[in-house]
mmCIF file of C-alpha atoms in Angstrom:
data_model
loop_
_atom_site.group_PDB
_atom_site.id
_atom_site.type_symbol
_atom_site.label_atom_id
_atom_site.label_comp_id
_atom_site.label_asym_id
_atom_site.label_seq_id
_atom_site.Cartn_x
_atom_site.Cartn_y
_atom_site.Cartn_z
ATOM 1 C CA MET A 7 8.024 17.940 -9.856
ATOM 2 C CA ASP A 8 4.655 19.352 -10.861
ATOM 3 C CA ALA A 9 3.076 21.867 -8.492
ATOM 4 C CA ILE A 10 -0.210 20.924 -6.883
ATOM 5 C CA SER A 11 -2.719 23.361 -5.400
ATOM 6 C CA SER A 12 -5.959 21.481 -5.982
ATOM 7 C CA VAL A 13 -7.089 18.049 -7.106
ATOM 8 C CA SER A 14 -10.587 17.298 -8.324
ATOM 9 C CA GLY A 15 -12.110 14.192 -9.844
ATOM 10 C CA ARG A 16 -13.098 10.616 -9.243
ATOM 11 C CA ALA A 17 -11.553 8.860 -6.266
ATOM 12 C CA ILE A 18 -10.599 5.185 -6.199
ATOM 13 C CA PRO A 19 -12.500 3.637 -3.248
ATOM 14 C CA PHE A 20 -9.752 1.272 -2.118
ATOM 15 C CA GLY A 21 -9.991 1.510 1.677
ATOM 16 C CA ALA A 22 -7.672 -1.396 2.558
ATOM 17 C CA LYS A 23 -5.648 -1.151 5.787
ATOM 18 C CA ASN A 24 -1.943 -1.883 6.303
ATOM 19 C CA VAL A 25 -1.130 -1.727 2.602
ATOM 20 C CA ASP A 26 2.649 -2.007 2.414
ATOM 21 C CA THR A 27 4.972 -0.757 -0.288
ATOM 22 C CA ASP A 28 5.371 -4.273 -1.699
ATOM 23 C CA ILE A 29 1.651 -4.256 -2.454
ATOM 24 C CA ILE A 30 1.899 -0.769 -3.948
ATOM 25 C CA ILE A 31 4.780 -1.846 -6.212
ATOM 26 C CA PRO A 32 6.156 -5.423 -6.020
ATOM 27 C CA ALA A 33 9.914 -5.892 -5.686
ATOM 28 C CA LYS A 34 10.323 -7.302 -9.206
ATOM 29 C CA TRP A 35 9.579 -3.815 -10.576
ATOM 30 C CA LEU A 36 12.495 -2.228 -8.695
ATOM 31 C CA LYS A 37 15.053 -3.209 -11.344
ATOM 32 C CA THR A 38 14.069 -0.366 -13.636
ATOM 33 C CA ILE A 39 16.318 2.660 -14.080
ATOM 34 C CA THR A 40 13.460 4.988 -14.962
ATOM 35 C CA ARG A 41 10.262 6.092 -13.229
ATOM 36 C CA GLU A 42 8.181 5.813 -16.378
ATOM 37 C CA GLY A 43 6.001 2.761 -16.741
ATOM 38 C CA LEU A 44 5.878 1.866 -13.043
ATOM 39 C CA GLY A 45 2.141 2.505 -13.050
ATOM 40 C CA GLU A 46 1.774 -0.766 -14.923
ATOM 41 C CA GLY A 47 3.052 -2.610 -11.846
ATOM 42 C CA ALA A 48 1.204 -0.489 -9.272
ATOM 43 C CA PHE A 49 -1.024 -2.653 -7.037
ATOM 44 C CA GLU A 50 -0.255 -5.577 -9.363
ATOM 45 C CA THR A 51 -1.394 -8.335 -6.989
ATOM 46 C CA ILE A 52 -4.695 -6.573 -6.336
ATOM 47 C CA ARG A 53 -5.220 -5.831 -10.017
ATOM 48 C CA ALA A 54 -4.784 -9.541 -10.808
ATOM 49 C CA ALA A 55 -8.243 -10.131 -9.306
ATOM 50 C CA PRO A 56 -11.193 -9.607 -11.653
ATOM 51 C CA GLY A 57 -13.382 -6.624 -10.858
ATOM 52 C CA ASN A 58 -10.761 -4.750 -8.823
ATOM 53 C CA VAL A 59 -11.237 -1.010 -8.210
ATOM 54 C CA PHE A 60 -8.010 -0.030 -9.971
ATOM 55 C CA ASP A 61 -9.014 -1.459 -13.340
ATOM 56 C CA ASP A 62 -12.662 -0.444 -13.139
ATOM 57 C CA PRO A 63 -13.192 1.706 -16.271
ATOM 58 C CA ALA A 64 -15.214 4.143 -14.158
ATOM 59 C CA ASN A 65 -12.057 4.916 -12.156
ATOM 60 C CA ALA A 66 -9.770 5.385 -15.167
ATOM 61 C CA GLY A 67 -7.601 8.441 -14.636
ATOM 62 C CA ALA A 68 -8.878 9.017 -11.084
ATOM 63 C CA PRO A 69 -6.404 11.383 -9.371
ATOM 64 C CA ILE A 70 -7.411 10.517 -5.794
ATOM 65 C CA LEU A 71 -6.970 7.285 -3.839
ATOM 66 C CA ILE A 72 -8.900 6.591 -0.651
ATOM 67 C CA ALA A 73 -7.063 4.129 1.586
ATOM 68 C CA GLY A 74 -7.159 2.658 5.083
ATOM 69 C CA ASP A 75 -4.993 2.982 8.183
ATOM 70 C CA ASN A 76 -1.217 2.655 7.996
ATOM 71 C CA PHE A 77 -1.005 3.119 4.231
ATOM 72 C CA GLY A 78 2.490 2.734 2.780
ATOM 73 C CA CYS A 79 3.979 0.694 5.630
ATOM 74 C CA GLY A 80 6.841 -1.724 5.045
ATOM 75 C CA SER A 81 10.019 -0.923 3.146
ATOM 76 C CA SER A 82 11.109 2.609 2.346
ATOM 77 C CA ARG A 83 11.095 2.184 -1.442
ATOM 78 C CA GLU A 84 10.474 5.480 -3.187
ATOM 79 C CA HIS A 85 9.251 3.455 -6.165
ATOM 80 C CA ALA A 86 5.877 3.238 -4.387
ATOM 81 C CA ALA A 87 5.336 6.971 -4.833
ATOM 82 C CA TRP A 88 6.714 6.840 -8.399
ATOM 83 C CA ALA A 89 4.315 4.020 -9.335
ATOM 84 C CA MET A 90 1.293 5.815 -7.901
ATOM 85 C CA LEU A 91 2.221 9.028 -9.683
ATOM 86 C CA ASP A 92 2.654 7.116 -12.950
ATOM 87 C CA LEU A 93 -0.805 5.642 -12.352
ATOM 88 C CA GLY A 94 -2.135 9.226 -12.204
ATOM 89 C CA ILE A 95 -2.701 9.527 -8.454
ATOM 90 C CA ARG A 96 -1.972 13.014 -7.088
ATOM 91 C CA ALA A 97 -3.558 12.709 -3.633
ATOM 92 C CA VAL A 98 -4.259 9.987 -1.084
ATOM 93 C CA ILE A 99 -6.795 10.235 1.721
ATOM 94 C CA ALA A 100 -6.362 7.882 4.687
ATOM 95 C CA PRO A 101 -6.557 7.872 8.500
ATOM 96 C CA SER A 102 -2.777 7.335 8.812
ATOM 97 C CA TYR A 103 0.416 6.663 6.847
ATOM 98 C CA SER A 104 3.871 5.270 7.307
ATOM 99 C CA ASP A 105 6.157 8.257 7.976
ATOM 100 C CA ILE A 106 8.603 7.264 5.239
ATOM 101 C CA PHE A 107 5.882 6.797 2.631
ATOM 102 C CA SER A 108 4.323 10.130 3.552
ATOM 103 C CA GLY A 109 7.688 11.873 3.089
ATOM 104 C CA ASN A 110 8.360 10.125 -0.211
ATOM 105 C CA ALA A 111 4.884 11.041 -1.444
ATOM 106 C CA VAL A 112 5.385 14.757 -0.793
ATOM 107 C CA LYS A 113 8.872 14.731 -2.336
ATOM 108 C CA ASN A 114 7.323 13.369 -5.523
ATOM 109 C CA GLY A 115 4.266 15.609 -5.724
ATOM 110 C CA ILE A 116 1.611 13.429 -4.087
ATOM 111 C CA LEU A 117 -0.497 14.999 -1.335
ATOM 112 C CA PRO A 118 -1.091 12.611 1.617
ATOM 113 C CA ILE A 119 -4.178 13.777 3.539
ATOM 114 C CA VAL A 120 -4.974 12.499 7.022
ATOM 115 C CA LEU A 121 -8.661 12.491 7.977
ATOM 116 C CA PRO A 122 -10.589 10.697 10.736
ATOM 117 C CA GLN A 123 -12.006 7.277 9.899
ATOM 118 C CA GLU A 124 -15.577 8.627 9.835
ATOM 119 C CA ALA A 125 -14.633 11.157 7.171
ATOM 120 C CA VAL A 126 -12.775 8.498 5.170
ATOM 121 C CA ASP A 127 -15.828 6.228 5.371
ATOM 122 C CA ARG A 128 -18.051 9.013 4.054
ATOM 123 C CA LEU A 129 -15.657 9.779 1.191
ATOM 124 C CA MET A 130 -15.615 6.066 0.337
ATOM 125 C CA GLU A 131 -19.400 6.258 -0.059
ATOM 126 C CA VAL A 132 -19.106 9.286 -2.337
ATOM 127 C CA ALA A 133 -16.387 7.581 -4.400
ATOM 128 C CA ARG A 134 -18.407 4.378 -4.749
ATOM 129 C CA GLY A 135 -21.322 6.466 -5.994
ATOM 130 C CA GLY A 136 -19.140 7.874 -8.766
ATOM 131 C CA ASP A 137 -19.240 11.480 -7.580
ATOM 132 C CA GLU A 138 -16.217 13.737 -7.676
ATOM 133 C CA ILE A 139 -14.202 14.850 -4.678
ATOM 134 C CA THR A 140 -12.365 18.171 -4.561
ATOM 135 C CA ILE A 141 -9.209 18.847 -2.582
ATOM 136 C CA ASP A 142 -8.003 22.418 -2.086
ATOM 137 C CA LEU A 143 -4.500 22.529 -0.650
ATOM 138 C CA ASP A 144 -4.559 26.300 -0.143
ATOM 139 C CA THR A 145 -7.578 26.125 2.189
ATOM 140 C CA GLN A 146 -6.713 22.586 3.333
ATOM 141 C CA THR A 147 -10.192 21.270 2.645
ATOM 142 C CA VAL A 148 -11.795 18.212 1.072
ATOM 143 C CA THR A 149 -15.314 18.729 -0.284
ATOM 144 C CA THR A 150 -18.000 16.785 -2.130
ATOM 145 C CA PRO A 151 -21.049 17.830 -4.183
ATOM 146 C CA PHE A 152 -23.175 16.911 -1.131
ATOM 147 C CA GLN A 153 -21.917 19.755 1.080
ATOM 148 C CA ASP A 154 -19.453 17.497 2.919
ATOM 149 C CA ARG A 155 -16.482 19.597 4.005
ATOM 150 C CA TYR A 156 -13.452 18.283 5.876
ATOM 151 C CA THR A 157 -10.367 20.230 6.911
ATOM 152 C CA PHE A 158 -6.941 18.639 7.168
ATOM 153 C CA ASP A 159 -3.616 19.623 8.687
ATOM 154 C CA ILE A 160 -0.363 19.662 6.775
ATOM 155 C CA ASP A 161 3.140 20.709 7.724
ATOM 156 C CA PRO A 162 3.682 24.266 6.365
ATOM 157 C CA PHE A 163 6.996 23.317 4.732
ATOM 158 C CA ARG A 164 5.420 20.339 2.944
ATOM 159 C CA LYS A 165 2.558 22.571 1.807
ATOM 160 C CA HIS A 166 5.049 25.127 0.456
ATOM 161 C CA CYS A 167 6.915 22.421 -1.469
ATOM 162 C CA LEU A 168 3.747 20.955 -3.021
ATOM 163 C CA ILE A 169 2.167 24.280 -3.999
ATOM 164 C CA ASN A 170 5.420 25.463 -5.575
ATOM 165 C CA GLY A 171 6.448 22.137 -7.114
ATOM 166 C CA LEU A 172 9.707 21.997 -5.177
ATOM 167 C CA ASP A 173 11.516 18.694 -4.828
ATOM 168 C CA GLU A 174 14.881 18.475 -3.038
ATOM 169 C CA VAL A 175 16.845 19.535 -6.123
ATOM 170 C CA ALA A 176 14.589 22.540 -6.707
ATOM 171 C CA LEU A 177 14.874 23.517 -3.033
ATOM 172 C CA THR A 178 18.653 23.481 -3.348
ATOM 173 C CA LEU A 179 18.533 25.546 -6.548
ATOM 174 C CA GLU A 180 16.489 28.186 -4.703
ATOM 175 C CA ARG A 181 19.716 28.853 -2.789
ATOM 176 C CA GLN A 182 21.869 28.915 -5.921
ATOM 177 C CA ASP A 183 23.094 32.498 -5.394
ATOM 178 C CA ALA A 184 24.048 31.860 -1.764
ATOM 179 C CA ILE A 185 25.842 28.638 -2.751
ATOM 180 C CA GLY A 186 27.708 30.447 -5.548
ATOM 181 C CA ASN A 187 28.756 33.259 -3.193
ATOM 182 C CA TYR A 188 30.035 30.748 -0.651
ATOM 183 C CA GLU A 189 31.996 28.838 -3.290
ATOM 184 C CA SER A 190 33.578 32.087 -4.524
ATOM 185 C CA ARG A 191 34.595 33.146 -0.996
ATOM 186 C CA ARG A 192 35.986 29.705 -0.245
ATOM 187 C CA ALA A 193 37.982 29.611 -3.477
ATOM 188 C CA GLY A 194 39.537 32.981 -2.580
ATOM 189 C CA ALA A 195 40.389 32.027 0.999
ATOM 190 C CA GLN A 196 41.216 28.353 0.456
ATOM 191 C CA GLY A 197 42.016 27.986 -3.208
ATOM 192 C CA TRP A 198 44.125 24.912 -2.568
ATOM 193 C CA LEU A 199 40.921 23.001 -1.747
ATOM 194 C CA ALA A 200 39.584 23.579 -5.255
ATOM 195 C CA THR A 201 42.820 22.606 -7.006
ATOM 196 C CA GLY A 202 43.606 19.615 -4.827
ATOM 197 C CA THR A 203 47.176 20.884 -4.266
ATOM 198 C CA ASN A 204 48.886 19.467 -1.185
ATOM 199 C CA ILE A 205 50.521 21.842 1.271
#
């Protein structure tokens, strides 16, 4: 996955609460065998309404989504994170998330930021005004051109993975030498396991 240390740009002022993964990506899109193109189905039911924030030309390419409480609730489909990433979203700011969605987001290179409702409300105002928001993962801050500055907490391991672009495969490959050494020792001591020979 792509590393992420900062995100800056327009934010989509969505703000809806209890948005489940079926709203993020409807079930009919789960038949695909690739992650590419899922952005087309992202928030499909909301985008069917004229004048929605996702299809507003002013928000085209916006890398930040501002959402409401309990974002990503519902089923555990990882496609929700894939669809948002394909839509160009690299960070979400909300008061709370479903635990499974939050984990899936990080594993796919999306930064889920938790801020108090008052801060989210203020960032919604900034986003509606068309001004950029800047997120710095290293300093764990969200800032605006109007001197707003909010700090957020993040698990150190999740931060490490995002800054270094490490998904689960990459994390395993970091231990490639140790895994190879173990396999060599095991083959020497228990070679019959590798060959499948019965004793």
